């Protein structure tokens, strides 16, 4: 190898090392195991998109370095020869040299390869990217869904935290504090707002067409209930809570089609249909959140106010 | 064969378009540097109120460098080398001279007005075809005028066989004419609604997936026939002319040319991988992109081999350096593109900064370098003066080379990182990163890119200054230099 | 044979034209009727939403935002179901974008709301710390060009048979008759907004750009 090529390759090595170390520092797996494999002469190579991309990047750097390095080096060592054509244009001549054979054979080879690619690799009338997507989802389910079926509280909480950061933090804030009143603040339930609901009623969740009428309790009773509900049902239950229990369940766990959960935040109905209340509007998340994710989010969000 | 000396070429049009190349190059890159800075320092969005946001300025950047800078450069070099390789002076036909001047003024007014319209928010939103319909008409008119001029000059030529560069300019004209026309088919709503609303507004003839297909058939091949074909045409003239070396192989020229013509058009759907475009079209785009490496590299290799044994020229003549480096970057971007066109790689690369990285390997390392080399070569011959400063040229070369390297390495790392972050899942199988985390992490790379933009822009200003001083204060030459460009 | 061609510019040009044309013919034409078909029961955008789409084009949001959810689990988890060809059948032009400096917006209507957009368009980093998206304050001042949007609806109805009702037709009279419907639609959106400039404008029967833009974004589902 010549010095030009070596310099180019050294530069490529630095670039690739930098790229790989940045990616690895983010906990991203480049060589994860996947269901995609490539079989060449019976040898099975696991393939992941990340690995193929890195391989592609390395190929760009290495092939360019080798080939340009070779030709630039030739400027140092070789001399121009050949038979000149009869013509010249504005003083520019032209040799009748043959094609560089490496170039010609690679061209031919790639043309044949492209035929293989179109008719066998990704058969023109058989390959489907949606089919590949379905496989990806199946493989994923095999790997994860089963694994977290019976996850414990701690796992669910961590899981919920990361889902929250991706899907919910844009409104509720990275810490779940509601970005100073822009959305629900999960770190506390305020007695005043519950009192207000008891007095005035509410029709904000889209899961209960009639909403809740106001004035079912008043005075000291209402205040006691509000405090009790805001605390997350801690301490002794005020006797008048029975009024609420009819719709919200004895422990405030909510009753299907009748009243939402109030011993915490009603994730199920809010995520299913959304909520449009005094603070603003919460969109429904019925397609983006799976049941297990909902469970994890619930654990995480309840943990914020404790 | 008639000797060159007896012919007095007319460079007035070449000169005019050279001025525009420098002007639009400067403006386009100034805006490029500004939008690069806006991605690192968002406060810079508010320098010009509503007209200064990143989103308004981005198409100003792309259209100014494409339709302003690159197209001017194509015209300038054609009006210079066309005459020389066809061995006929433009001045021999009054008709062609007049036509050329109309073309120049129409073009200047058209591009300036179109740029203002983009700043004001008139845009059809199809990339590299954002100009609204009135400007499309001007662009098409200018193009047709140029075509007539080119055909006319070919018609009265003395050199029977067309030189390789002419093949490429001819293909450039035909390709862009076809692409531009079909992709910009739009219906002005004012006339179709009985005189309602803004007369500038139009709707595309095509909708949805079809519109995307036509757009990227155009977009990809606009790269082909704008950033590749004419630039290859340039290097086939200026490198052998500057070095005095004969082209390495006619056969290689021939196969590369027809290979490029044939293969390029099939590859457009690599801009639409994993979209709702039918799978078989994506497969074709992917496959032909890989094949495309070879006709592209063919021309570059032909150029590098032309310089076989000329190491001393490479070290002594900065103009040769520019052109050899341009070939190298051309090779880099024409293997990078194909690899990004592989389905699996594109799954990561598409939508990320790796794509602008690839773009600027090509445009900064190849297009602009080649164009500057061409102007450095033409100026002493058009103005009969020696290049003002060789030192400045050397310095500019290294400054801009480092700038391109910084640009593409930073965007390479940024793009791959972002692409992988979008896909990353945590141990529970959920997405690992929120979108904003993938934005914040890129800040250092955006800063490096901004730095590279500033460096490149300064290099370009040094180039402009050097040309200005050459024209006004360069040592006068009594005879036209045959090969190597004289410089002080 | 090639040398002969190189001496005959006319045939040379003809040869280039043929070689570069037929890839387009083979790759684009066969799909043309098929890919243009809308999904069953799909409605075209309302005139207000068209006006919003035109704001999206004017401020060139597609410089940073895509509208194309690719069939990868990582994308369907983040943005919702992968995009289908038929969903774009009424989009002129298509607005898929080619760069995601910001997130995909093809289904943004599913998981963001009017009040959120209002706050976000006014000052993105305040809502999403670290955001590099510019603030679009001028959209709260500039009025949406609703007449041009109507002209667009009329055009696509008459030329491309986009299924708009009889209320969308040529001429100023038809437009004046239609306008109240549009203002009503805009009021519904604006009722969830707080910015005094928007409230003021809506009172006068004007539609600020941001209202139309939000109507458009809410329709992206
Ligand atoms: C063999 C030749 C080439 C191939 C196969 C190729 C392939 C590609 C691919 C796959 C993309 C990315 C599409 C995406 O995922 O968004 C792309 C983008 C691009 N390339 Fe190349 N490339 C080639 C050469 C070049 C050269 C030489 C230049 C410029 C001098 C260039 C300019 C561009 C531009 C401007 C874009 C951005 C298009 C957009 O706006 O999205 N390409 N190319
Ligand atoms: C000082 C030099 C330049 C700088 C700093 C610069 C910077 C930029 C930036 C920041 C973008 C937007 C990238 C994004 O949205 O993420 C861009 C896009 C682009 N620039 Fe430049 N640019 C420069 C010179 C040029 C030149 C000379 C050309 C062409 C001859 C060019 C062609 C393009 C194209 C085609 C795009 C669109 C790429 C795409 O859509 O993928 N740029 N540039
Ligand atoms: Ca246009
Ligand atoms: Ca783009
Ligand atoms: Cu392309």
Coordinates of N, CA and C in Angstrom, one line a residue, chain B residues 360-427:
Chain B
X360 N -23.4 17.9 0.6 CA -22.3 18.8 0.6 C -21.0 18.3 0.3
X361 N -20.7 16.9 0.5 CA -19.5 16.3 -0.1 C -19.5 16.6 -1.6
X362 N -20.7 16.4 -2.2 CA -20.8 16.6 -3.6 C -20.7 18.1 -4.0
X363 N -21.5 18.9 -3.4 CA -21.6 20.3 -3.9 C -20.4 21.1 -3.5
X364 N -19.9 21.0 -2.2 CA -18.8 21.8 -1.8 C -17.5 21.2 -2.4
X365 N -17.3 19.9 -2.3 CA -16.1 19.3 -2.7 C -15.9 19.1 -4.2
X366 N -17.0 18.9 -4.8 CA -17.0 18.7 -6.3 C -17.5 19.9 -7.1
X367 N -18.7 20.3 -6.9 CA -19.3 21.3 -7.8 C -18.5 22.6 -7.6
X368 N -18.5 23.1 -6.4 CA -17.9 24.4 -6.2 C -16.4 24.4 -6.5
X369 N -15.7 23.4 -6.1 CA -14.2 23.3 -6.4 C -14.0 23.3 -7.9
X370 N -14.8 22.5 -8.6 CA -14.6 22.5 -10.1 C -14.9 23.8 -10.7
X371 N -16.0 24.4 -10.2 CA -16.4 25.7 -10.8 C -15.3 26.8 -10.6
X372 N -14.8 26.8 -9.3 CA -13.7 27.8 -9.0 C -12.5 27.6 -9.9
X373 N -12.1 26.3 -10.1 CA -11.0 26.0 -10.9 C -11.2 26.5 -12.3
X374 N -12.4 26.2 -12.8 CA -12.8 26.7 -14.2 C -12.6 28.2 -14.3
X375 N -13.1 28.9 -13.3 CA -13.0 30.4 -13.4 C -11.6 30.9 -13.3
X376 N -10.8 30.2 -12.4 CA -9.4 30.5 -12.3 C -8.7 30.3 -13.7
X377 N -9.1 29.3 -14.4 CA -8.5 29.0 -15.7 C -9.0 30.0 -16.7
X378 N -10.2 30.3 -16.7 CA -10.8 31.2 -17.8 C -10.4 32.6 -17.7
X379 N -10.3 33.1 -16.4 CA -10.1 34.5 -16.2 C -8.9 35.1 -16.9
X380 N -7.7 34.5 -16.8 CA -6.5 35.1 -17.4 C -6.7 35.1 -19.0
X381 N -7.4 34.1 -19.5 CA -7.6 34.1 -20.9 C -8.7 35.1 -21.4
X382 N -9.7 35.3 -20.6 CA -10.7 36.2 -21.0 C -10.3 37.6 -20.8
X383 N -9.4 37.9 -19.8 CA -9.1 39.3 -19.5 C -7.6 39.5 -19.9
X384 N -6.9 38.5 -20.4 CA -5.5 38.7 -20.8 C -4.7 39.2 -19.6
X385 N -4.9 38.7 -18.4 CA -4.1 39.0 -17.3 C -3.7 37.8 -16.5
X386 N -2.6 38.0 -15.8 CA -2.1 36.9 -14.9 C -2.9 36.8 -13.6
X387 N -3.1 35.6 -13.1 CA -3.8 35.5 -11.8 C -3.1 36.3 -10.7
X388 N -3.8 37.0 -10.0 CA -3.2 38.0 -9.0 C -2.4 37.4 -8.0
X389 N -2.9 36.3 -7.3 CA -2.0 35.8 -6.2 C -2.1 34.2 -6.1
X390 N -1.0 33.6 -6.3 CA -1.0 32.2 -6.2 C -1.0 31.8 -4.7
X391 N -0.4 32.5 -3.9 CA -0.4 32.3 -2.4 C -1.8 32.2 -1.8
X392 N -2.6 33.2 -2.2 CA -3.9 33.3 -1.8 C -4.7 32.1 -2.2
X393 N -4.4 31.6 -3.4 CA -5.1 30.5 -4.0 C -4.8 29.2 -3.2
X394 N -3.5 29.1 -2.8 CA -3.0 27.9 -2.0 C -3.7 27.9 -0.7
X395 N -3.8 29.1 -0.1 CA -4.3 29.2 1.3 C -5.8 28.9 1.2
X396 N -6.5 29.4 0.2 CA -7.9 29.2 0.0 C -8.1 27.7 -0.1
X397 N -7.3 27.1 -0.9 CA -7.5 25.6 -1.2 C -7.5 24.8 0.2
X398 N -6.5 25.1 1.0 CA -6.4 24.3 2.3 C -7.6 24.7 3.2
X399 N -7.9 26.0 3.3 CA -9.0 26.4 4.1 C -10.3 25.7 3.8
X400 N -10.6 25.7 2.5 CA -11.8 25.1 2.0 C -11.8 23.6 2.1
X401 N -10.7 23.0 1.9 CA -10.6 21.6 2.0 C -10.9 21.1 3.5
X402 N -10.3 21.8 4.4 CA -10.6 21.5 5.8 C -12.1 21.8 6.1
X403 N -12.6 22.8 5.5 CA -14.0 23.1 5.8 C -14.9 22.0 5.3
X404 N -14.6 21.5 4.1 CA -15.5 20.4 3.6 C -15.4 19.1 4.5
X405 N -14.1 18.9 4.9 CA -13.9 17.7 5.7 C -14.7 17.8 7.0
X406 N -14.7 19.1 7.6 CA -15.4 19.3 8.9 C -16.9 19.1 8.6
X407 N -17.4 19.7 7.5 CA -18.8 19.6 7.2 C -19.2 18.1 7.1
X408 N -18.5 17.3 6.3 CA -19.1 16.0 6.1 C -18.8 15.1 7.3
X409 N -17.7 15.2 8.0 CA -17.5 14.4 9.1 C -18.5 14.7 10.2
X410 N -18.8 16.0 10.5 CA -19.8 16.3 11.5 C -21.2 15.8 11.2
X411 N -21.6 16.0 9.9 CA -22.9 15.5 9.6 C -23.0 14.0 9.5
X412 N -21.9 13.4 9.1 CA -21.9 11.9 9.1 C -22.1 11.4 10.5
X413 N -21.4 11.9 11.5 CA -21.6 11.4 12.8 C -23.0 11.8 13.3
X414 N -23.4 13.0 13.1 CA -24.7 13.5 13.6 C -25.8 12.6 13.0
X415 N -25.7 12.4 11.7 CA -26.8 11.6 11.0 C -26.9 10.2 11.5
X416 N -25.8 9.5 11.6 CA -25.8 8.1 12.0 C -26.3 8.0 13.4
X417 N -25.8 9.0 14.3 CA -26.3 9.0 15.7 C -27.8 9.2 15.8
X418 N -28.3 10.2 15.1 CA -29.7 10.5 15.2 C -30.5 9.3 14.6
X419 N -30.1 8.8 13.5 CA -30.9 7.7 12.9 C -31.0 6.5 13.8
X420 N -29.9 6.2 14.5 CA -29.9 5.1 15.4 C -30.7 5.4 16.7
X421 N -30.6 6.7 17.2 CA -31.4 7.0 18.4 C -32.9 6.9 18.1
X422 N -33.3 7.3 16.9 CA -34.7 7.2 16.6 C -35.2 5.8 16.8
X423 N -34.4 4.8 16.5 CA -34.8 3.4 16.5 C -34.5 2.7 17.8
X424 N -33.7 3.3 18.6 CA -33.2 2.6 19.8 C -34.4 2.2 20.8
X425 N -34.4 1.0 21.3 CA -35.3 0.6 22.3 C -34.6 0.3 23.6
X426 N -35.3 0.6 24.7 CA -34.6 0.3 26.0 C -34.8 -1.2 26.4
X427 N -34.4 -1.6 27.6 CA -34.4 -3.0 27.9 C -35.8 -3.5 28.0

